Amino acid sequence: MADFHEFYPLRRHNTLGFDVRARFAAHVRSEADLRQALADPRAQGLPLVVLGGGSNVVLTRDLDALVLLMEIPGYAARAADDAFLVTAGAGENWHALVCRAIADGMPGLENLALIPGTAGAAPIQNIGAYGVELRERFDSLRAWDRQAGAFVTLTREQCRFAYRDSLFKAEGRDRYIITAVTLRLPRPWQPVLGYAELAREIAQGPDAPDTSDASNAPVSAARIRDAIIAIRSRKLPDPAEIGNAGSFFKNPVVSAAQRDALLARHPGLVSHAQPDGSYKLAAGWLIDQCGLKGLRDGAVGVYGKQALVLVHHGGGNGQELLALAQRIAETVAARFGVRIEPEPVIL
Ligand code: EPU
């Protein structure tokens, strides 16, 4: 039975820590809970908002909506010839899932360690870090299709993953409610160490015990995970200590011509060539160059160790954060002629 609440405080359900209320909220711990919550007469006609860990949303006002707090548990793994398939309930904590799979001898998610949020939210923005994106480790997901009124399975192709983007941020946004995710972890395991900062950390960091199954590999998945934890802990704020939603802006993609022109004027420009010949710029660098790192504007600000992260010091609201984000985007556009766009879902 889904617990149903009226005027429910969401402060503990969003990592920015904004104090807004939901007209109705339901704790969803099973697919049966989900159907029941959706059918509840009290919430008929209200818009629906689905929250996992709330680590990638900006809540700007009270939500006159039914908010589904996705807490469906579950973990199951099976071995196929070329991969391990790990299925997790949408409510499973992402980092705990990464660690559990590694401990169970199924490496492959280590580069995505310590990303806040739940398994069910991971496909929405196609989480990615340190050279790996979810789509490269994704098999399929199960979701309630509100249009069809049925549970469906969506494959990787159907999810239309792109950089920090998917079907669920586009046309599928109000259509699907993800209840379980199946990850595909290729065998044999190959470490991904192409990200310079990670390679450095592995080479220089303290030795970690090898607890992974990949015993013949020169570096274990557990070692990589620990290196990622060390790097992220150094430059990303812990939401338990300071409100934030990870990177607030996507890294903008520009043409080769635009990148060359920028590079000529700004020799320090950080850019990465994309397979299609375009370039991804480091938005954190652009913001940093505008002198905005560490800026504080009342209750909100730019994190002092990573300019791409906006923080909430407490007592503020989502509108203040959006005003700051707009000011940052305008400053970057005026200086570099590049538009940067927010990454989290704004509600
Ligand atoms: N940089 C600066 N100043 C800053 C921040 C960054 O000069 O204040 C420079 C760095 O020195 C580096 C470059 O910008 O040369 C890129 O920085 P970093 O390696 O920290 O990565 P990022 O592009 O800022 C992206 C993801 C992160 C992910 C890291 C590692 C996006 C929007 N962000 O950040 O993802 O952890 O790469 O792969 O793609 C997230 O999405 O919430 C997130 C944290």
mmCIF file of C-alpha atoms and ligand atoms in Angstrom:
data_model
loop_
_atom_site.group_PDB
_atom_site.id
_atom_site.type_symbol
_atom_site.label_atom_id
_atom_site.label_comp_id
_atom_site.label_asym_id
_atom_site.label_seq_id
_atom_site.Cartn_x
_atom_site.Cartn_y
_atom_site.Cartn_z
ATOM 1 C CA MET A 1 0.000 0.000 0.000
ATOM 2 C CA ALA A 2 1.574 3.292 -1.083
ATOM 3 C CA ASP A 3 1.778 5.821 1.795
ATOM 4 C CA PHE A 4 -0.109 8.866 0.589
ATOM 5 C CA HIS A 5 0.560 12.313 2.063
ATOM 6 C CA GLU A 6 -0.929 15.736 1.541
ATOM 7 C CA PHE A 7 1.162 18.963 1.607
ATOM 8 C CA TYR A 8 4.267 16.842 1.921
ATOM 9 C CA PRO A 9 7.608 18.595 2.574
ATOM 10 C CA LEU A 10 10.205 17.778 -0.078
ATOM 11 C CA ARG A 11 13.274 19.339 1.535
ATOM 12 C CA ARG A 12 14.774 15.930 2.252
ATOM 13 C CA HIS A 13 13.869 14.688 -1.224
ATOM 14 C CA ASN A 14 16.019 17.105 -3.242
ATOM 15 C CA THR A 15 19.779 17.386 -2.794
ATOM 16 C CA LEU A 16 19.698 21.150 -3.296
ATOM 17 C CA GLY A 17 17.620 21.154 -0.106
ATOM 18 C CA PHE A 18 14.882 23.545 -1.230
ATOM 19 C CA ASP A 19 11.950 23.677 1.118
ATOM 20 C CA VAL A 20 8.890 23.196 -1.080
ATOM 21 C CA ARG A 21 5.793 21.094 -0.609
ATOM 22 C CA ALA A 22 3.964 18.594 -2.752
ATOM 23 C CA ARG A 23 0.153 18.806 -2.850
ATOM 24 C CA PHE A 24 0.277 14.999 -2.661
ATOM 25 C CA ALA A 25 3.193 12.597 -2.346
ATOM 26 C CA ALA A 26 3.268 8.818 -2.393
ATOM 27 C CA HIS A 27 6.067 6.474 -1.367
ATOM 28 C CA VAL A 28 6.240 3.904 -4.147
ATOM 29 C CA ARG A 29 7.887 0.671 -2.987
ATOM 30 C CA SER A 30 6.511 -1.723 -5.591
ATOM 31 C CA GLU A 31 4.843 -1.731 -8.981
ATOM 32 C CA ALA A 32 1.558 -2.406 -7.184
ATOM 33 C CA ASP A 33 2.127 0.764 -5.112
ATOM 34 C CA LEU A 34 2.676 2.659 -8.336
ATOM 35 C CA ARG A 35 -0.598 1.548 -9.886
ATOM 36 C CA GLN A 36 -2.419 2.314 -6.685
ATOM 37 C CA ALA A 37 -0.935 5.792 -6.358
ATOM 38 C CA LEU A 38 -1.783 6.607 -9.968
ATOM 39 C CA ALA A 39 -5.358 5.466 -9.446
ATOM 40 C CA ASP A 40 -5.876 7.371 -6.194
ATOM 41 C CA PRO A 41 -8.958 9.558 -6.599
ATOM 42 C CA ARG A 42 -7.402 12.402 -4.597
ATOM 43 C CA ALA A 43 -4.744 13.040 -7.221
ATOM 44 C CA GLN A 44 -6.768 12.617 -10.396
ATOM 45 C CA GLY A 45 -6.199 15.432 -12.855
ATOM 46 C CA LEU A 46 -3.067 16.681 -11.106
ATOM 47 C CA PRO A 47 0.233 16.671 -12.952
ATOM 48 C CA LEU A 48 2.684 13.941 -12.003
ATOM 49 C CA VAL A 49 6.246 14.453 -10.789
ATOM 50 C CA VAL A 50 8.581 11.496 -10.320
ATOM 51 C CA LEU A 51 11.462 11.851 -7.857
ATOM 52 C CA GLY A 52 14.308 9.395 -7.317
ATOM 53 C CA GLY A 53 17.089 10.745 -5.146
ATOM 54 C CA GLY A 54 16.175 14.311 -6.143
ATOM 55 C CA SER A 55 19.812 14.903 -7.069
ATOM 56 C CA ASN A 56 19.160 16.325 -10.507
ATOM 57 C CA VAL A 57 16.151 18.594 -10.029
ATOM 58 C CA VAL A 58 15.653 22.219 -9.107
ATOM 59 C CA LEU A 59 12.379 22.696 -7.233
ATOM 60 C CA THR A 60 11.410 26.307 -7.733
ATOM 61 C CA ARG A 61 7.971 26.354 -6.086
ATOM 62 C CA ASP A 62 5.397 24.248 -4.269
ATOM 63 C CA LEU A 63 4.277 21.472 -6.581
ATOM 64 C CA ASP A 64 0.546 21.320 -7.191
ATOM 65 C CA ALA A 65 1.071 17.752 -8.310
ATOM 66 C CA LEU A 66 1.194 14.148 -7.244
ATOM 67 C CA VAL A 67 4.849 13.472 -6.445
ATOM 68 C CA LEU A 68 5.911 9.845 -6.672
ATOM 69 C CA LEU A 69 8.844 9.077 -4.386
ATOM 70 C CA MET A 70 10.370 6.088 -6.143
ATOM 71 C CA GLU A 71 11.668 3.598 -3.568
ATOM 72 C CA ILE A 72 11.248 0.274 -5.373
ATOM 73 C CA PRO A 73 14.001 -2.084 -4.149
ATOM 74 C CA GLY A 74 15.526 -5.043 -5.934
ATOM 75 C CA TYR A 75 18.794 -6.519 -7.153
ATOM 76 C CA ALA A 76 19.303 -9.559 -9.360
ATOM 77 C CA ALA A 77 22.207 -10.616 -11.540
ATOM 78 C CA ARG A 78 22.769 -13.224 -14.208
ATOM 79 C CA ALA A 79 25.662 -14.120 -16.452
ATOM 80 C CA ALA A 80 25.314 -14.184 -20.238
ATOM 81 C CA ASP A 81 28.170 -15.259 -22.529
ATOM 82 C CA ASP A 82 29.464 -11.806 -23.203
ATOM 83 C CA ALA A 83 28.183 -9.824 -20.209
ATOM 84 C CA PHE A 84 26.727 -9.813 -16.737
ATOM 85 C CA LEU A 85 23.195 -8.504 -16.597
ATOM 86 C CA VAL A 86 22.358 -6.701 -13.382
ATOM 87 C CA THR A 87 18.783 -5.636 -12.725
ATOM 88 C CA ALA A 88 18.073 -3.066 -10.025
ATOM 89 C CA GLY A 89 14.824 -1.656 -8.694
ATOM 90 C CA ALA A 90 14.385 2.024 -9.549
ATOM 91 C CA GLY A 91 14.764 3.037 -5.911
ATOM 92 C CA GLU A 92 18.154 1.416 -5.333
ATOM 93 C CA ASN A 93 20.911 3.876 -4.460
ATOM 94 C CA TRP A 94 23.202 4.158 -7.491
ATOM 95 C CA HIS A 95 26.541 4.150 -5.688
ATOM 96 C CA ALA A 96 25.533 1.202 -3.481
ATOM 97 C CA LEU A 97 24.608 -0.664 -6.658
ATOM 98 C CA VAL A 98 28.009 0.091 -8.237
ATOM 99 C CA CYS A 99 29.771 -1.225 -5.122
ATOM 100 C CA ARG A 100 27.573 -4.296 -4.821
ATOM 101 C CA ALA A 101 28.146 -5.319 -8.428
ATOM 102 C CA ILE A 102 31.911 -4.938 -7.993
ATOM 103 C CA ALA A 103 31.845 -6.931 -4.732
ATOM 104 C CA ASP A 104 29.867 -9.651 -6.518
ATOM 105 C CA GLY A 105 32.558 -9.936 -9.186
ATOM 106 C CA MET A 106 30.772 -7.892 -11.854
ATOM 107 C CA PRO A 107 32.949 -4.887 -12.656
ATOM 108 C CA GLY A 108 32.053 -2.248 -15.219
ATOM 109 C CA LEU A 109 30.325 0.551 -13.321
ATOM 110 C CA GLU A 110 33.366 1.711 -11.307
ATOM 111 C CA ASN A 111 33.884 4.945 -13.293
ATOM 112 C CA LEU A 112 30.349 5.935 -12.324
ATOM 113 C CA ALA A 113 30.976 5.532 -8.575
ATOM 114 C CA LEU A 114 29.705 8.136 -6.121
ATOM 115 C CA ILE A 115 27.209 9.694 -8.520
ATOM 116 C CA PRO A 116 24.294 10.700 -6.297
ATOM 117 C CA GLY A 117 20.796 9.430 -6.954
ATOM 118 C CA THR A 118 18.973 6.233 -7.736
ATOM 119 C CA ALA A 119 19.238 3.483 -10.343
ATOM 120 C CA GLY A 120 15.892 4.514 -11.833
ATOM 121 C CA ALA A 121 17.055 8.095 -12.369
ATOM 122 C CA ALA A 122 20.361 7.141 -14.001
ATOM 123 C CA PRO A 123 18.940 6.710 -17.540
ATOM 124 C CA ILE A 124 17.073 10.013 -17.500
ATOM 125 C CA GLN A 125 20.168 12.176 -17.878
ATOM 126 C CA ASN A 126 22.326 9.259 -19.094
ATOM 127 C CA ILE A 127 24.723 9.755 -16.188
ATOM 128 C CA GLY A 128 28.356 9.875 -17.157
ATOM 129 C CA ALA A 129 31.731 10.470 -15.592
ATOM 130 C CA TYR A 130 35.426 9.795 -16.143
ATOM 131 C CA GLY A 131 35.119 8.322 -19.604
ATOM 132 C CA VAL A 132 31.983 6.170 -19.176
ATOM 133 C CA GLU A 133 28.342 6.968 -19.844
ATOM 134 C CA LEU A 134 25.453 4.881 -18.626
ATOM 135 C CA ARG A 135 24.426 4.079 -22.224
ATOM 136 C CA GLU A 136 27.641 2.053 -22.604
ATOM 137 C CA ARG A 137 26.588 -0.183 -19.703
ATOM 138 C CA PHE A 138 22.868 -0.239 -20.358
ATOM 139 C CA ASP A 139 20.707 -3.133 -21.487
ATOM 140 C CA SER A 140 17.062 -2.168 -20.982
ATOM 141 C CA LEU A 141 14.588 -0.790 -18.495
ATOM 142 C CA ARG A 142 11.096 -1.479 -17.320
ATOM 143 C CA ALA A 143 8.630 1.364 -17.082
ATOM 144 C CA TRP A 144 4.981 2.112 -16.674
ATOM 145 C CA ASP A 145 3.783 3.583 -19.948
ATOM 146 C CA ARG A 146 1.043 6.060 -19.013
ATOM 147 C CA GLN A 147 -0.066 6.335 -22.618
ATOM 148 C CA ALA A 148 -0.498 2.582 -23.106
ATOM 149 C CA GLY A 149 -1.586 1.939 -19.513
ATOM 150 C CA ALA A 150 0.837 -0.996 -19.267
ATOM 151 C CA PHE A 151 4.350 -1.942 -18.186
ATOM 152 C CA VAL A 152 6.797 -1.937 -21.079
ATOM 153 C CA THR A 153 10.446 -2.840 -21.644
ATOM 154 C CA LEU A 154 12.546 -0.261 -23.456
ATOM 155 C CA THR A 155 15.840 -1.152 -25.103
ATOM 156 C CA ARG A 156 18.924 1.013 -25.279
ATOM 157 C CA GLU A 157 18.008 2.240 -28.765
ATOM 158 C CA GLN A 158 14.491 3.126 -27.676
ATOM 159 C CA CYS A 159 15.860 5.214 -24.786
ATOM 160 C CA ARG A 160 17.627 7.496 -27.328
ATOM 161 C CA PHE A 161 20.576 8.303 -25.121
ATOM 162 C CA ALA A 162 22.799 11.271 -25.860
ATOM 163 C CA TYR A 163 25.172 13.380 -23.762
ATOM 164 C CA ARG A 164 23.239 14.072 -20.521
ATOM 165 C CA ASP A 165 20.037 13.398 -22.429
ATOM 166 C CA SER A 166 17.489 10.695 -23.249
ATOM 167 C CA LEU A 167 13.930 10.034 -24.344
ATOM 168 C CA PHE A 168 12.928 10.738 -20.729
ATOM 169 C CA LYS A 169 14.036 14.369 -20.932
ATOM 170 C CA ALA A 170 12.262 14.778 -24.293
ATOM 171 C CA GLU A 171 8.968 13.325 -25.634
ATOM 172 C CA GLY A 172 8.973 10.541 -23.042
ATOM 173 C CA ARG A 173 9.175 13.006 -20.183
ATOM 174 C CA ASP A 174 5.616 12.660 -18.919
ATOM 175 C CA ARG A 175 4.953 9.277 -20.441
ATOM 176 C CA TYR A 176 7.174 6.717 -18.713
ATOM 177 C CA ILE A 177 7.751 5.926 -15.041
ATOM 178 C CA ILE A 178 10.880 3.815 -14.697
ATOM 179 C CA THR A 179 10.528 0.938 -12.207
ATOM 180 C CA ALA A 180 13.665 -1.151 -12.899
ATOM 181 C CA VAL A 181 16.892 -0.867 -14.879
ATOM 182 C CA THR A 182 19.005 -3.678 -16.352
ATOM 183 C CA LEU A 183 22.691 -2.956 -16.823
ATOM 184 C CA ARG A 184 24.911 -4.829 -19.223
ATOM 185 C CA LEU A 185 28.482 -5.231 -17.964
ATOM 186 C CA PRO A 186 30.645 -6.621 -20.796
ATOM 187 C CA ARG A 187 32.861 -9.653 -20.207
ATOM 188 C CA PRO A 188 35.787 -9.720 -20.199
ATOM 189 C CA TRP A 189 36.027 -6.525 -18.214
ATOM 190 C CA GLN A 190 38.191 -3.725 -19.626
ATOM 191 C CA PRO A 191 39.274 -0.881 -17.371
ATOM 192 C CA VAL A 192 38.557 2.612 -18.752
ATOM 193 C CA LEU A 193 41.503 4.801 -17.793
ATOM 194 C CA GLY A 194 41.523 7.291 -20.661
ATOM 195 C CA TYR A 195 40.581 10.256 -18.460
ATOM 196 C CA ALA A 196 43.914 11.854 -17.598
ATOM 197 C CA GLU A 197 42.931 12.811 -14.072
ATOM 198 C CA LEU A 198 41.881 9.233 -13.323
ATOM 199 C CA ALA A 199 45.056 7.723 -14.749
ATOM 200 C CA ARG A 200 47.055 10.144 -12.582
ATOM 201 C CA GLU A 201 45.105 9.254 -9.481
ATOM 202 C CA ILE A 202 45.613 5.528 -10.096
ATOM 203 C CA ALA A 203 49.341 6.011 -10.674
ATOM 204 C CA GLN A 204 49.918 8.242 -7.667
ATOM 205 C CA GLY A 205 47.224 7.393 -5.152
ATOM 206 C CA PRO A 206 47.690 5.075 -2.202
ATOM 207 C CA ASP A 207 47.314 1.372 -2.980
ATOM 208 C CA ALA A 208 43.860 -0.012 -2.475
ATOM 209 C CA PRO A 209 43.131 -3.668 -1.754
ATOM 210 C CA ASP A 210 42.149 -5.651 -4.833
ATOM 211 C CA THR A 211 38.679 -6.987 -4.130
ATOM 212 C CA SER A 212 37.405 -7.284 -7.674
ATOM 213 C CA ASP A 213 37.062 -10.433 -9.698
ATOM 214 C CA ALA A 214 39.262 -9.158 -12.479
ATOM 215 C CA SER A 215 42.313 -10.768 -10.924
ATOM 216 C CA ASN A 216 44.457 -10.771 -14.064
ATOM 217 C CA ALA A 217 43.977 -7.119 -14.851
ATOM 218 C CA PRO A 218 46.765 -4.737 -13.892
ATOM 219 C CA VAL A 219 44.306 -2.549 -12.036
ATOM 220 C CA SER A 220 41.141 -3.730 -10.331
ATOM 221 C CA ALA A 221 37.667 -2.261 -10.593
ATOM 222 C CA ALA A 222 37.700 -1.634 -6.852
ATOM 223 C CA ARG A 223 40.911 0.370 -7.246
ATOM 224 C CA ILE A 224 39.351 2.471 -9.985
ATOM 225 C CA ARG A 225 36.224 2.986 -7.908
ATOM 226 C CA ASP A 226 38.324 4.160 -4.965
ATOM 227 C CA ALA A 227 40.268 6.543 -7.198
ATOM 228 C CA ILE A 228 36.985 7.971 -8.537
ATOM 229 C CA ILE A 229 35.715 8.384 -4.987
ATOM 230 C CA ALA A 230 38.909 10.244 -4.086
ATOM 231 C CA ILE A 231 38.699 12.569 -7.108
ATOM 232 C CA ARG A 232 35.001 13.314 -6.737
ATOM 233 C CA SER A 233 35.301 13.898 -2.990
ATOM 234 C CA ARG A 234 38.026 16.459 -3.615
ATOM 235 C CA LYS A 235 36.110 18.596 -6.082
ATOM 236 C CA LEU A 236 32.401 17.917 -5.775
ATOM 237 C CA PRO A 237 30.437 18.932 -2.678
ATOM 238 C CA ASP A 238 28.689 16.204 -0.689
ATOM 239 C CA PRO A 239 24.942 16.961 -0.864
ATOM 240 C CA ALA A 240 24.665 15.807 2.759
ATOM 241 C CA GLU A 241 26.853 18.784 3.700
ATOM 242 C CA ILE A 242 26.026 21.442 1.131
ATOM 243 C CA GLY A 243 23.021 21.581 -1.169
ATOM 244 C CA ASN A 244 23.854 20.961 -4.826
ATOM 245 C CA ALA A 245 22.726 19.063 -7.918
ATOM 246 C CA GLY A 246 26.116 18.135 -9.383
ATOM 247 C CA SER A 247 27.096 19.900 -12.587
ATOM 248 C CA PHE A 248 24.562 22.658 -13.092
ATOM 249 C CA PHE A 249 25.377 23.259 -16.769
ATOM 250 C CA LYS A 250 26.015 20.889 -19.631
ATOM 251 C CA ASN A 251 29.349 21.223 -21.341
ATOM 252 C CA PRO A 252 28.502 23.130 -24.555
ATOM 253 C CA VAL A 253 29.281 21.644 -27.946
ATOM 254 C CA VAL A 254 30.572 24.022 -30.638
ATOM 255 C CA SER A 255 31.768 23.711 -34.224
ATOM 256 C CA ALA A 256 35.457 23.210 -35.007
ATOM 257 C CA ALA A 257 35.562 26.721 -36.499
ATOM 258 C CA GLN A 258 34.134 28.290 -33.356
ATOM 259 C CA ARG A 259 36.506 26.322 -31.164
ATOM 260 C CA ASP A 260 39.502 27.403 -33.265
ATOM 261 C CA ALA A 261 38.436 31.031 -33.064
ATOM 262 C CA LEU A 262 38.026 30.773 -29.291
ATOM 263 C CA LEU A 263 41.354 28.996 -28.905
ATOM 264 C CA ALA A 264 43.122 31.748 -30.803
ATOM 265 C CA ARG A 265 41.822 34.304 -28.318
ATOM 266 C CA HIS A 266 41.961 32.077 -25.212
ATOM 267 C CA PRO A 267 44.955 29.718 -25.429
ATOM 268 C CA GLY A 268 43.994 27.973 -22.182
ATOM 269 C CA LEU A 269 40.589 26.905 -23.527
ATOM 270 C CA VAL A 270 39.707 23.330 -22.468
ATOM 271 C CA SER A 271 38.015 21.426 -25.290
ATOM 272 C CA HIS A 272 37.549 17.817 -26.358
ATOM 273 C CA ALA A 273 37.038 16.655 -29.944
ATOM 274 C CA GLN A 274 33.783 14.753 -30.502
ATOM 275 C CA PRO A 275 33.382 11.862 -32.936
ATOM 276 C CA ASP A 276 31.434 14.102 -35.344
ATOM 277 C CA GLY A 277 34.188 16.724 -35.562
ATOM 278 C CA SER A 278 32.576 19.198 -33.173
ATOM 279 C CA TYR A 279 34.143 20.158 -29.831
ATOM 280 C CA LYS A 280 32.852 19.951 -26.283
ATOM 281 C CA LEU A 281 34.034 22.854 -24.145
ATOM 282 C CA ALA A 282 34.510 22.650 -20.378
ATOM 283 C CA ALA A 283 31.756 24.903 -19.044
ATOM 284 C CA GLY A 284 33.492 24.870 -15.645
ATOM 285 C CA TRP A 285 36.543 26.450 -17.249
ATOM 286 C CA LEU A 286 34.448 29.121 -19.026
ATOM 287 C CA ILE A 287 32.709 30.058 -15.762
ATOM 288 C CA ASP A 288 35.981 29.974 -13.853
ATOM 289 C CA GLN A 289 37.595 32.321 -16.418
ATOM 290 C CA CYS A 290 34.782 34.813 -15.796
ATOM 291 C CA GLY A 291 35.949 34.957 -12.179
ATOM 292 C CA LEU A 292 32.734 33.470 -10.860
ATOM 293 C CA LYS A 293 34.120 30.469 -8.964
ATOM 294 C CA GLY A 294 33.308 30.745 -5.279
ATOM 295 C CA LEU A 295 30.860 33.616 -5.867
ATOM 296 C CA ARG A 296 28.187 33.895 -3.213
ATOM 297 C CA ASP A 297 24.855 35.565 -3.842
ATOM 298 C CA GLY A 298 22.806 35.397 -0.649
ATOM 299 C CA ALA A 299 21.834 31.799 0.019
ATOM 300 C CA VAL A 300 23.162 30.444 -3.273
ATOM 301 C CA GLY A 301 26.516 30.455 -4.999
ATOM 302 C CA VAL A 302 29.149 28.859 -7.211
ATOM 303 C CA TYR A 303 31.144 26.090 -5.553
ATOM 304 C CA GLY A 304 34.698 27.121 -4.727
ATOM 305 C CA LYS A 305 36.382 23.986 -6.068
ATOM 306 C CA GLN A 306 34.343 23.375 -9.249
ATOM 307 C CA ALA A 307 32.711 26.300 -11.043
ATOM 308 C CA LEU A 308 30.228 24.023 -12.817
ATOM 309 C CA VAL A 309 28.475 23.270 -9.535
ATOM 310 C CA LEU A 310 25.974 25.677 -8.012
ATOM 311 C CA VAL A 311 25.332 25.372 -4.301
ATOM 312 C CA HIS A 312 22.615 26.250 -1.831
ATOM 313 C CA HIS A 313 23.935 27.302 1.566
ATOM 314 C CA GLY A 314 20.515 27.041 3.227
ATOM 315 C CA GLY A 315 17.469 29.257 3.584
ATOM 316 C CA GLY A 316 17.261 30.049 -0.124
ATOM 317 C CA ASN A 317 14.975 28.940 -2.919
ATOM 318 C CA GLY A 318 15.053 27.613 -6.436
ATOM 319 C CA GLN A 319 14.194 30.950 -8.009
ATOM 320 C CA GLU A 320 17.306 32.498 -6.464
ATOM 321 C CA LEU A 321 19.363 29.658 -7.853
ATOM 322 C CA LEU A 322 17.876 30.080 -11.332
ATOM 323 C CA ALA A 323 18.542 33.832 -11.216
ATOM 324 C CA LEU A 324 22.183 33.092 -10.404
ATOM 325 C CA ALA A 325 22.346 30.495 -13.192
ATOM 326 C CA GLN A 326 20.999 33.041 -15.671
ATOM 327 C CA ARG A 327 23.518 35.641 -14.580
ATOM 328 C CA ILE A 328 26.321 33.094 -15.052
ATOM 329 C CA ALA A 329 25.076 32.059 -18.492
ATOM 330 C CA GLU A 330 24.837 35.715 -19.576
ATOM 331 C CA THR A 331 28.342 36.451 -18.322
ATOM 332 C CA VAL A 332 29.767 33.455 -20.196
ATOM 333 C CA ALA A 333 27.848 34.383 -23.357
ATOM 334 C CA ALA A 334 29.105 37.985 -23.217
ATOM 335 C CA ARG A 335 32.721 36.919 -22.786
ATOM 336 C CA PHE A 336 32.931 33.830 -25.021
ATOM 337 C CA GLY A 337 29.859 33.992 -27.260
ATOM 338 C CA VAL A 338 28.913 30.503 -26.072
ATOM 339 C CA ARG A 339 25.531 29.554 -24.650
ATOM 340 C CA ILE A 340 25.543 27.214 -21.654
ATOM 341 C CA GLU A 341 22.386 25.410 -20.637
ATOM 342 C CA PRO A 342 21.230 24.037 -17.295
ATOM 343 C CA GLU A 343 21.540 20.287 -16.942
ATOM 344 C CA PRO A 344 19.085 19.427 -14.109
ATOM 345 C CA VAL A 345 15.345 19.176 -14.597
ATOM 346 C CA ILE A 346 13.695 22.438 -13.483
ATOM 347 C CA LEU A 347 10.285 22.105 -11.856
HETATM 348 N N1 EPU B 1 37.806 23.497 -14.919
HETATM 349 C C1 EPU B 1 38.282 24.719 -14.521
HETATM 350 N N2 EPU B 1 37.671 25.364 -13.474
HETATM 351 C C2 EPU B 1 36.606 24.826 -12.833
HETATM 352 C C3 EPU B 1 36.115 23.568 -13.246
HETATM 353 C C4 EPU B 1 36.722 22.913 -14.298
HETATM 354 O O1 EPU B 1 39.221 25.239 -15.080
HETATM 355 O O2 EPU B 1 36.110 25.454 -11.896
HETATM 356 C C5 EPU B 1 38.469 22.778 -15.991
HETATM 357 C C6 EPU B 1 39.241 21.598 -15.419
HETATM 358 O O3 EPU B 1 40.539 21.955 -15.029
HETATM 359 C C7 EPU B 1 39.272 20.638 -16.565
HETATM 360 C C8 EPU B 1 37.971 20.917 -17.281
HETATM 361 O O4 EPU B 1 37.532 22.194 -16.866
HETATM 362 O O5 EPU B 1 40.334 20.912 -17.430
HETATM 363 C C9 EPU B 1 36.901 19.870 -17.032
HETATM 364 O O6 EPU B 1 36.651 19.755 -15.629
HETATM 365 P P1 EPU B 1 36.262 18.361 -14.944
HETATM 366 O O7 EPU B 1 37.235 17.303 -15.319
HETATM 367 O O8 EPU B 1 36.049 18.620 -13.501
HETATM 368 O O9 EPU B 1 34.930 17.909 -15.642
HETATM 369 P P2 EPU B 1 33.652 18.748 -16.058
HETATM 370 O O10 EPU B 1 33.615 18.836 -17.520
HETATM 371 O O11 EPU B 1 33.570 19.994 -15.286
HETATM 372 C C10 EPU B 1 32.162 16.615 -16.364
HETATM 373 C C11 EPU B 1 30.802 16.164 -15.940
HETATM 374 C C12 EPU B 1 30.827 15.683 -14.499
HETATM 375 C C13 EPU B 1 31.800 14.532 -14.394
HETATM 376 C C14 EPU B 1 33.181 14.994 -14.886
HETATM 377 C C15 EPU B 1 34.139 13.846 -14.981
HETATM 378 C C16 EPU B 1 29.178 17.408 -17.213
HETATM 379 C C17 EPU B 1 28.133 18.482 -17.223
HETATM 380 N N3 EPU B 1 29.841 17.244 -16.083
HETATM 381 O O12 EPU B 1 32.489 17.745 -15.567
HETATM 382 O O13 EPU B 1 29.518 15.208 -14.197
HETATM 383 O O14 EPU B 1 31.891 14.048 -13.079
HETATM 384 O O15 EPU B 1 33.080 15.559 -16.206
HETATM 385 O O16 EPU B 1 33.819 13.030 -16.059
HETATM 386 O O17 EPU B 1 29.345 16.734 -18.224
HETATM 387 C C18 EPU B 1 27.400 15.859 -13.314
HETATM 388 O O18 EPU B 1 26.926 15.643 -14.417
HETATM 389 O O19 EPU B 1 26.681 16.217 -12.354
HETATM 390 C C19 EPU B 1 28.827 15.709 -13.089
HETATM 391 C C20 EPU B 1 29.428 16.020 -11.954
#
